[in-house]
């Protein structure tokens, strides 16, 4: 329901105007060569998708006006992309992100020793706080991924990385995300209106 909700709110003047792009990302967590056949999902977003959107639509082609967000695996991928490409994204929303350890990755195409390079929690432990994006984490109180999301919250806090963290009623379910869609859209709209320090 996100496109319809966004369109209605923008038309009513309740939401900042923005372009929303929703690509399909398979099961690769939007990272290069992490799973399966080693598809370069991050390169697809950074090198193909974003230049295409900037060429085809009236965008503001700078990081301060570009966000990435997602649900479940997409939430994990959004964190990975934003934390590893601060020159591209200044805003990230991770909605019920799946944050598995190496053993939880289906058909990994990398070694366990390389996994920290893909793990948003490990990346957060090493990212420069001055270059970190604006981050919003949310998770349902009955979500199986809640402990991992809370660990990421604590990690960001310990590193002094500003972020928002919220817990809602529900599990890792479509119903939870549908109910929170207006909040998600409001987060991005407000983030775009506020100045972001590069």
GROMACS .gro file of N, CA, C and O in nm, residues 1-111:
model
  444
    1UNK      N    1   0.079  -0.122   0.000
    1UNK     CA    2   0.000   0.000   0.000
    1UNK      C    3   0.082   0.127   0.000
    1UNK      O    4   0.028   0.236   0.005
    2UNK      N    5   0.214   0.115  -0.004
    2UNK     CA    6   0.298   0.235   0.006
    2UNK      C    7   0.277   0.333  -0.108
    2UNK      O    8   0.260   0.453  -0.082
    3UNK      N    9   0.276   0.291  -0.235
    3UNK     CA   10   0.257   0.391  -0.342
    3UNK      C   11   0.127   0.469  -0.329
    3UNK      O   12   0.125   0.592  -0.345
    4UNK      N   13   0.018   0.399  -0.297
    4UNK     CA   14  -0.111   0.468  -0.285
    4UNK      C   15  -0.111   0.563  -0.166
    4UNK      O   16  -0.155   0.678  -0.178
    5UNK      N   17  -0.061   0.518  -0.052
    5UNK     CA   18  -0.056   0.604   0.066
    5UNK      C   19   0.029   0.727   0.040
    5UNK      O   20  -0.008   0.839   0.074
    6UNK      N   21   0.145   0.707  -0.023
    6UNK     CA   22   0.233   0.820  -0.053
    6UNK      C   23   0.166   0.918  -0.147
    6UNK      O   24   0.170   1.040  -0.125
    7UNK      N   25   0.104   0.868  -0.254
    7UNK     CA   26   0.039   0.956  -0.351
    7UNK      C   27  -0.073   1.037  -0.287
    7UNK      O   28  -0.085   1.158  -0.311
    8UNK      N   29  -0.154   0.971  -0.205
    8UNK     CA   30  -0.265   1.041  -0.140
    8UNK      C   31  -0.214   1.150  -0.047
    8UNK      O   32  -0.268   1.261  -0.044
    9UNK      N   33  -0.110   1.119   0.029
    9UNK     CA   34  -0.059   1.217   0.125
    9UNK      C   35   0.013   1.332   0.057
    9UNK      O   36   0.006   1.447   0.101
   10UNK      N   37   0.084   1.302  -0.051
   10UNK     CA   38   0.149   1.410  -0.125
   10UNK      C   39   0.045   1.502  -0.188
   10UNK      O   40   0.057   1.624  -0.184
   11UNK      N   41  -0.058   1.442  -0.246
   11UNK     CA   42  -0.163   1.521  -0.311
   11UNK      C   43  -0.235   1.608  -0.210
   11UNK      O   44  -0.276   1.721  -0.241
   12UNK      N   45  -0.250   1.559  -0.088
   12UNK     CA   46  -0.320   1.635   0.017
   12UNK      C   47  -0.229   1.736   0.086
   12UNK      O   48  -0.272   1.807   0.176
   13UNK      N   49  -0.102   1.740   0.046
   13UNK     CA   50  -0.008   1.832   0.108
   13UNK      C   51   0.038   1.789   0.246
   13UNK      O   52   0.092   1.868   0.323
   14UNK      N   53   0.019   1.661   0.279
   14UNK     CA   54   0.058   1.609   0.410
   14UNK      C   55   0.198   1.548   0.409
   14UNK      O   56   0.248   1.507   0.513
   15UNK      N   57   0.258   1.540   0.291
   15UNK     CA   58   0.386   1.473   0.278
   15UNK      C   59   0.472   1.548   0.179
   15UNK      O   60   0.425   1.589   0.073
   16UNK      N   61   0.599   1.565   0.214
   16UNK     CA   62   0.697   1.628   0.126
   16UNK      C   63   0.704   1.550  -0.005
   16UNK      O   64   0.703   1.428  -0.007
   17UNK      N   65   0.711   1.622  -0.118
   17UNK     CA   66   0.718   1.557  -0.249
   17UNK      C   67   0.849   1.478  -0.262
   17UNK      O   68   0.956   1.530  -0.234
   18UNK      N   69   0.839   1.354  -0.305
   18UNK     CA   70   0.958   1.273  -0.326
   18UNK      C   71   0.930   1.168  -0.432
   18UNK      O   72   0.816   1.133  -0.458
   19UNK      N   73   1.037   1.120  -0.492
   19UNK     CA   74   1.030   1.012  -0.589
   19UNK      C   75   1.062   0.883  -0.514
   19UNK      O   76   1.162   0.875  -0.442
   20UNK      N   77   0.977   0.783  -0.531
   20UNK     CA   78   0.997   0.655  -0.462
   20UNK      C   79   1.026   0.548  -0.566
   20UNK      O   80   0.949   0.531  -0.661
   21UNK      N   81   1.136   0.478  -0.550
   21UNK     CA   82   1.178   0.373  -0.642
   21UNK      C   83   1.180   0.242  -0.564
   21UNK      O   84   1.240   0.235  -0.456
   22UNK      N   85   1.117   0.138  -0.617
   22UNK     CA   86   1.108   0.011  -0.545
   22UNK      C   87   1.158  -0.104  -0.634
   22UNK      O   88   1.079  -0.174  -0.697
   23UNK      N   89   1.289  -0.124  -0.640
   23UNK     CA   90   1.343  -0.233  -0.722
   23UNK      C   91   1.328  -0.368  -0.652
   23UNK      O   92   1.311  -0.375  -0.530
   24UNK      N   93   1.334  -0.472  -0.729
   24UNK     CA   94   1.330  -0.609  -0.676
   24UNK      C   95   1.474  -0.655  -0.655
   24UNK      O   96   1.558  -0.642  -0.744
   25UNK      N   97   1.501  -0.711  -0.538
   25UNK     CA   98   1.639  -0.746  -0.506
   25UNK      C   99   1.667  -0.891  -0.476
   25UNK      O  100   1.774  -0.924  -0.426
   26UNK      N  101   1.573  -0.978  -0.502
   26UNK     CA  102   1.600  -1.119  -0.477
   26UNK      C  103   1.632  -1.146  -0.331
   26UNK      O  104   1.578  -1.083  -0.240
   27UNK      N  105   1.724  -1.238  -0.309
   27UNK     CA  106   1.760  -1.278  -0.173
   27UNK      C  107   1.904  -1.242  -0.136
   27UNK      O  108   1.963  -1.303  -0.047
   28UNK      N  109   1.959  -1.146  -0.205
   28UNK     CA  110   2.101  -1.115  -0.186
   28UNK      C  111   2.135  -1.009  -0.084
   28UNK      O  112   2.250  -0.968  -0.074
   29UNK      N  113   2.037  -0.958  -0.010
   29UNK     CA  114   2.060  -0.855   0.092
   29UNK      C  115   2.119  -0.727   0.033
   29UNK      O  116   2.180  -0.649   0.103
   30UNK      N  117   2.104  -0.707  -0.098
   30UNK     CA  118   2.152  -0.587  -0.166
   30UNK      C  119   2.303  -0.566  -0.151
   30UNK      O  120   2.351  -0.454  -0.156
   31UNK      N  121   2.376  -0.675  -0.132
   31UNK     CA  122   2.521  -0.667  -0.121
   31UNK      C  123   2.585  -0.745  -0.235
   31UNK      O  124   2.529  -0.843  -0.283
   32UNK      N  125   2.702  -0.703  -0.278
   32UNK     CA  126   2.771  -0.773  -0.385
   32UNK      C  127   2.817  -0.911  -0.342
   32UNK      O  128   2.886  -0.926  -0.240
   33UNK      N  129   2.780  -1.011  -0.418
   33UNK     CA  130   2.836  -1.146  -0.406
   33UNK      C  131   2.818  -1.210  -0.270
   33UNK      O  132   2.899  -1.295  -0.230
   34UNK      N  133   2.714  -1.174  -0.196
   34UNK     CA  134   2.695  -1.231  -0.063
   34UNK      C  135   2.634  -1.369  -0.067
   34UNK      O  136   2.674  -1.458   0.008
   35UNK      N  137   2.536  -1.389  -0.155
   35UNK     CA  138   2.465  -1.516  -0.157
   35UNK      C  139   2.452  -1.571  -0.299
   35UNK      O  140   2.482  -1.504  -0.398
   36UNK      N  141   2.403  -1.694  -0.306
   36UNK     CA  142   2.366  -1.754  -0.434
   36UNK      C  143   2.477  -1.757  -0.535
   36UNK      O  144   2.586  -1.807  -0.509
   37UNK      N  145   2.448  -1.701  -0.652
   37UNK     CA  146   2.546  -1.699  -0.761
   37UNK      C  147   2.640  -1.580  -0.753
   37UNK      O  148   2.715  -1.553  -0.846
   38UNK      N  149   2.635  -1.508  -0.644
   38UNK     CA  150   2.725  -1.394  -0.626
   38UNK      C  151   2.686  -1.272  -0.707
   38UNK      O  152   2.772  -1.198  -0.754
   39UNK      N  153   2.556  -1.248  -0.722
   39UNK     CA  154   2.510  -1.133  -0.800
   39UNK      C  155   2.555  -1.001  -0.736
   39UNK      O  156   2.552  -0.987  -0.615
   40UNK      N  157   2.595  -0.904  -0.818
   40UNK     CA  158   2.644  -0.775  -0.766
   40UNK      C  159   2.530  -0.677  -0.737
   40UNK      O  160   2.516  -0.575  -0.805
   41UNK      N  161   2.451  -0.704  -0.634
   41UNK     CA  162   2.334  -0.621  -0.606
   41UNK      C  163   2.370  -0.477  -0.569
   41UNK      O  164   2.302  -0.383  -0.609
   42UNK      N  165   2.476  -0.458  -0.492
   42UNK     CA  166   2.514  -0.322  -0.454
   42UNK      C  167   2.557  -0.243  -0.577
   42UNK      O  168   2.519  -0.126  -0.594
   43UNK      N  169   2.635  -0.304  -0.665
   43UNK     CA  170   2.677  -0.236  -0.788
   43UNK      C  171   2.556  -0.199  -0.873
   43UNK      O  172   2.553  -0.093  -0.936
   44UNK      N  173   2.458  -0.289  -0.875
   44UNK     CA  174   2.335  -0.260  -0.951
   44UNK      C  175   2.270  -0.132  -0.901
   44UNK      O  176   2.231  -0.045  -0.980
   45UNK      N  177   2.258  -0.117  -0.769
   45UNK     CA  178   2.194   0.002  -0.713
   45UNK      C  179   2.280   0.126  -0.738
   45UNK      O  180   2.230   0.229  -0.788
   46UNK      N  181   2.408   0.118  -0.702
   46UNK     CA  182   2.495   0.235  -0.708
   46UNK      C  183   2.529   0.276  -0.851
   46UNK      O  184   2.526   0.395  -0.885
   47UNK      N  185   2.563   0.179  -0.935
   47UNK     CA  186   2.616   0.210  -1.068
   47UNK      C  187   2.512   0.210  -1.180
   47UNK      O  188   2.536   0.269  -1.286
   48UNK      N  189   2.401   0.138  -1.160
   48UNK     CA  190   2.301   0.128  -1.266
   48UNK      C  191   2.171   0.200  -1.231
   48UNK      O  192   2.126   0.288  -1.304
   49UNK      N  193   2.110   0.161  -1.119
   49UNK     CA  194   1.978   0.212  -1.084
   49UNK      C  195   1.978   0.361  -1.057
   49UNK      O  196   1.899   0.437  -1.115
   50UNK      N  197   2.066   0.408  -0.968
   50UNK     CA  198   2.065   0.549  -0.931
   50UNK      C  199   2.098   0.640  -1.050
   50UNK      O  200   2.027   0.739  -1.074
   51UNK      N  201   2.202   0.611  -1.129
   51UNK     CA  202   2.224   0.695  -1.247
   51UNK      C  203   2.106   0.697  -1.343
   51UNK      O  204   2.075   0.801  -1.402
   52UNK      N  205   2.038   0.583  -1.358
   52UNK     CA  206   1.920   0.578  -1.445
   52UNK      C  207   1.809   0.669  -1.392
   52UNK      O  208   1.748   0.745  -1.468
   53UNK      N  209   1.785   0.663  -1.262
   53UNK     CA  210   1.680   0.747  -1.202
   53UNK      C  211   1.717   0.894  -1.214
   53UNK      O  212   1.633   0.979  -1.250
   54UNK      N  213   1.843   0.928  -1.185
   54UNK     CA  214   1.885   1.068  -1.194
   54UNK      C  215   1.875   1.121  -1.337
   54UNK      O  216   1.846   1.240  -1.358
   55UNK      N  217   1.899   1.035  -1.435
   55UNK     CA  218   1.890   1.077  -1.575
   55UNK      C  219   1.745   1.087  -1.622
   55UNK      O  220   1.712   1.172  -1.706
   56UNK      N  221   1.659   1.004  -1.566
   56UNK     CA  222   1.522   0.993  -1.617
   56UNK      C  223   1.421   1.082  -1.546
   56UNK      O  224   1.313   1.109  -1.602
   57UNK      N  225   1.452   1.128  -1.424
   57UNK     CA  226   1.355   1.204  -1.346
   57UNK      C  227   1.418   1.331  -1.290
   57UNK      O  228   1.540   1.347  -1.290
   58UNK      N  229   1.332   1.420  -1.241
   58UNK     CA  230   1.379   1.547  -1.185
   58UNK      C  231   1.425   1.524  -1.041
   58UNK      O  232   1.352   1.551  -0.947
   59UNK      N  233   1.546   1.477  -1.025
   59UNK     CA  234   1.599   1.450  -0.891
   59UNK      C  235   1.693   1.562  -0.847
   59UNK      O  236   1.736   1.644  -0.927
   60UNK      N  237   1.725   1.561  -0.718
   60UNK     CA  238   1.836   1.638  -0.665
   60UNK      C  239   1.947   1.535  -0.645
   60UNK      O  240   1.945   1.460  -0.547
   61UNK      N  241   2.041   1.526  -0.737
   61UNK     CA  242   2.136   1.414  -0.737
   61UNK      C  243   2.252   1.430  -0.640
   61UNK      O  244   2.369   1.432  -0.679
   62UNK      N  245   2.220   1.441  -0.512
   62UNK     CA  246   2.325   1.444  -0.411
   62UNK      C  247   2.280   1.363  -0.290
   62UNK      O  248   2.161   1.342  -0.269
   63UNK      N  249   2.376   1.318  -0.212
   63UNK     CA  250   2.347   1.229  -0.099
   63UNK      C  251   2.247   1.289  -0.001
   63UNK      O  252   2.164   1.218   0.054
   64UNK      N  253   2.254   1.420   0.020
   64UNK     CA  254   2.165   1.483   0.118
   64UNK      C  255   2.019   1.471   0.079
   64UNK      O  256   1.931   1.487   0.164
   65UNK      N  257   1.991   1.441  -0.048
   65UNK     CA  258   1.854   1.429  -0.094
   65UNK      C  259   1.823   1.287  -0.144
   65UNK      O  260   1.734   1.267  -0.226
   66UNK      N  261   1.899   1.191  -0.092
   66UNK     CA  262   1.877   1.053  -0.134
   66UNK      C  263   1.874   0.963  -0.012
   66UNK      O  264   1.964   0.964   0.071
   67UNK      N  265   1.767   0.883  -0.003
   67UNK     CA  266   1.749   0.789   0.107
   67UNK      C  267   1.739   0.648   0.054
   67UNK      O  268   1.709   0.626  -0.064
   68UNK      N  269   1.763   0.552   0.142
   68UNK     CA  270   1.742   0.411   0.108
   68UNK      C  271   1.675   0.347   0.228
   68UNK      O  272   1.705   0.379   0.343
   69UNK      N  273   1.581   0.259   0.201
   69UNK     CA  274   1.511   0.193   0.310
   69UNK      C  275   1.457   0.060   0.264
   69UNK      O  276   1.450   0.032   0.143
   70UNK      N  277   1.420  -0.023   0.359
   70UNK     CA  278   1.365  -0.151   0.322
   70UNK      C  279   1.310  -0.228   0.439
   70UNK      O  280   1.330  -0.192   0.556
   71UNK      N  281   1.238  -0.334   0.405
   71UNK     CA  282   1.178  -0.424   0.503
   71UNK      C  283   1.255  -0.556   0.506
   71UNK      O  284   1.295  -0.607   0.401
   72UNK      N  285   1.275  -0.611   0.624
   72UNK     CA  286   1.334  -0.743   0.640
   72UNK      C  287   1.473  -0.749   0.575
   72UNK      O  288   1.561  -0.672   0.613
   73UNK      N  289   1.494  -0.837   0.476
   73UNK     CA  290   1.625  -0.840   0.408
   73UNK      C  291   1.656  -0.706   0.345
   73UNK      O  292   1.772  -0.664   0.339
   74UNK      N  293   1.552  -0.640   0.296
   74UNK     CA  294   1.571  -0.508   0.238
   74UNK      C  295   1.618  -0.406   0.341
   74UNK      O  296   1.692  -0.314   0.309
   75UNK      N  297   1.575  -0.424   0.467
   75UNK     CA  298   1.621  -0.336   0.573
   75UNK      C  299   1.768  -0.356   0.602
   75UNK      O  300   1.843  -0.260   0.623
   76UNK      N  301   1.809  -0.482   0.603
   76UNK     CA  302   1.951  -0.512   0.621
   76UNK      C  303   2.032  -0.456   0.505
   76UNK      O  304   2.137  -0.394   0.525
   77UNK      N  305   1.981  -0.476   0.383
   77UNK     CA  306   2.050  -0.424   0.267
   77UNK      C  307   2.058  -0.273   0.265
   77UNK      O  308   2.160  -0.215   0.225
   78UNK      N  309   1.951  -0.207   0.309
   78UNK     CA  310   1.952  -0.061   0.315
   78UNK      C  311   2.061  -0.011   0.410
   78UNK      O  312   2.134   0.084   0.379
   79UNK      N  313   2.074  -0.076   0.525
   79UNK     CA  314   2.180  -0.039   0.619
   79UNK      C  315   2.317  -0.061   0.557
   79UNK      O  316   2.406   0.025   0.567
   80UNK      N  317   2.335  -0.175   0.492
   80UNK     CA  318   2.463  -0.205   0.428
   80UNK      C  319   2.498  -0.098   0.325
   80UNK      O  320   2.609  -0.045   0.324
   81UNK      N  321   2.402  -0.066   0.238
   81UNK     CA  322   2.429   0.033   0.134
   81UNK      C  323   2.458   0.171   0.192
   81UNK      O  324   2.552   0.239   0.148
   82UNK      N  325   2.380   0.214   0.289
   82UNK     CA  326   2.398   0.348   0.345
   82UNK      C  327   2.527   0.360   0.425
   82UNK      O  328   2.596   0.462   0.418
   83UNK      N  329   2.560   0.256   0.502
   83UNK     CA  330   2.681   0.262   0.585
   83UNK      C  331   2.808   0.250   0.502
   83UNK      O  332   2.913   0.303   0.541
   84UNK      N  333   2.801   0.181   0.389
   84UNK     CA  334   2.921   0.164   0.305
   84UNK      C  335   2.929   0.265   0.191
   84UNK      O  336   3.034   0.275   0.126
   85UNK      N  337   2.821   0.341   0.168
   85UNK     CA  338   2.821   0.441   0.061
   85UNK      C  339   2.763   0.574   0.110
   85UNK      O  340   2.661   0.621   0.060
   86UNK      N  341   2.831   0.637   0.208
   86UNK     CA  342   2.779   0.765   0.259
   86UNK      C  343   2.784   0.876   0.155
   86UNK      O  344   2.715   0.977   0.171
   87UNK      N  345   2.863   0.857   0.050
   87UNK     CA  346   2.867   0.956  -0.057
   87UNK      C  347   2.742   0.949  -0.146
   87UNK      O  348   2.717   1.038  -0.227
   88UNK      N  349   2.662   0.842  -0.129
   88UNK     CA  350   2.542   0.822  -0.211
   88UNK      C  351   2.414   0.845  -0.130
   88UNK      O  352   2.320   0.906  -0.178
   89UNK      N  353   2.411   0.795  -0.005
   89UNK     CA  354   2.292   0.803   0.079
   89UNK      C  355   2.322   0.874   0.210
   89UNK      O  356   2.421   0.843   0.277
   90UNK      N  357   2.234   0.966   0.251
   90UNK     CA  358   2.251   1.032   0.381
   90UNK      C  359   2.140   0.993   0.478
   90UNK      O  360   2.142   1.036   0.593
   91UNK      N  361   2.045   0.913   0.431
   91UNK     CA  362   1.928   0.876   0.512
   91UNK      C  363   1.901   0.728   0.492
   91UNK      O  364   1.905   0.680   0.378
   92UNK      N  365   1.873   0.656   0.601
   92UNK     CA  366   1.839   0.514   0.587
   92UNK      C  367   1.732   0.476   0.688
   92UNK      O  368   1.739   0.515   0.804
   93UNK      N  369   1.635   0.400   0.640
   93UNK     CA  370   1.533   0.343   0.727
   93UNK      C  371   1.541   0.191   0.719
   93UNK      O  372   1.531   0.135   0.610
   94UNK      N  373   1.562   0.128   0.831
   94UNK     CA  374   1.569  -0.018   0.837
   94UNK      C  375   1.448  -0.067   0.916
   94UNK      O  376   1.443  -0.055   1.038
   95UNK      N  377   1.350  -0.120   0.845
   95UNK     CA  378   1.222  -0.157   0.904
   95UNK      C  379   1.219  -0.308   0.923
   95UNK      O  380   1.220  -0.384   0.825
   96UNK      N  381   1.223  -0.351   1.048
   96UNK     CA  382   1.232  -0.493   1.083
   96UNK      C  383   1.346  -0.561   1.008
   96UNK      O  384   1.327  -0.664   0.944
   97UNK      N  385   1.466  -0.504   1.013
   97UNK     CA  386   1.574  -0.563   0.934
   97UNK      C  387   1.611  -0.703   0.980
   97UNK      O  388   1.621  -0.730   1.100
   98UNK      N  389   1.631  -0.792   0.884
   98UNK     CA  390   1.686  -0.924   0.913
   98UNK      C  391   1.837  -0.907   0.927
   98UNK      O  392   1.902  -0.862   0.832
   99UNK      N  393   1.891  -0.942   1.041
   99UNK     CA  394   2.034  -0.922   1.067
   99UNK      C  395   2.096  -1.056   1.111
   99UNK      O  396   2.134  -1.073   1.226
  100UNK      N  397   2.109  -1.151   1.017
  100UNK     CA  398   2.160  -1.283   1.054
  100UNK      C  399   2.310  -1.283   1.077
  100UNK      O  400   2.382  -1.195   1.029
  101UNK      N  401   2.356  -1.384   1.152
  101UNK     CA  402   2.499  -1.409   1.156
  101UNK      C  403   2.533  -1.493   1.033
  101UNK      O  404   2.447  -1.524   0.950
  102UNK      N  405   2.658  -1.531   1.018
  102UNK     CA  406   2.700  -1.603   0.898
  102UNK      C  407   2.622  -1.732   0.879
  102UNK      O  408   2.581  -1.766   0.767
  103UNK      N  409   2.596  -1.802   0.989
  103UNK     CA  410   2.524  -1.930   0.981
  103UNK      C  411   2.381  -1.911   0.932
  103UNK      O  412   2.320  -2.006   0.880
  104UNK      N  413   2.328  -1.791   0.946
  104UNK     CA  414   2.191  -1.766   0.905
  104UNK      C  415   2.176  -1.723   0.760
  104UNK      O  416   2.064  -1.705   0.712
  105UNK      N  417   2.286  -1.705   0.689
  105UNK     CA  418   2.281  -1.666   0.548
  105UNK      C  419   2.255  -1.790   0.462
  105UNK      O  420   2.325  -1.889   0.472
  106UNK      N  421   2.151  -1.782   0.379
  106UNK     CA  422   2.120  -1.893   0.288
  106UNK      C  423   2.216  -1.892   0.170
  106UNK      O  424   2.233  -1.790   0.105
  107UNK      N  425   2.277  -2.006   0.144
  107UNK     CA  426   2.368  -2.021   0.029
  107UNK      C  427   2.472  -1.911   0.022
  107UNK      O  428   2.482  -1.839  -0.078
  108UNK      N  429   2.554  -1.894   0.127
  108UNK     CA  430   2.654  -1.787   0.122
  108UNK      C  431   2.754  -1.810   0.009
  108UNK      O  432   2.795  -1.923  -0.019
  109UNK      N  433   2.793  -1.701  -0.055
  109UNK     CA  434   2.893  -1.708  -0.161
  109UNK      C  435   3.026  -1.649  -0.113
  109UNK      O  436   3.116  -1.628  -0.193
  110UNK      N  437   3.035  -1.623   0.016
  110UNK     CA  438   3.156  -1.568   0.075
  110UNK      C  439   3.201  -1.657   0.190
  110UNK      O  440   3.125  -1.743   0.236
  111UNK      N  441   3.323  -1.638   0.236
  111UNK     CA  442   3.372  -1.714   0.350
  111UNK      C  443   3.325  -1.647   0.479
  111UNK      O  444   3.290  -1.528   0.481
   0.00000   0.00000   0.00000
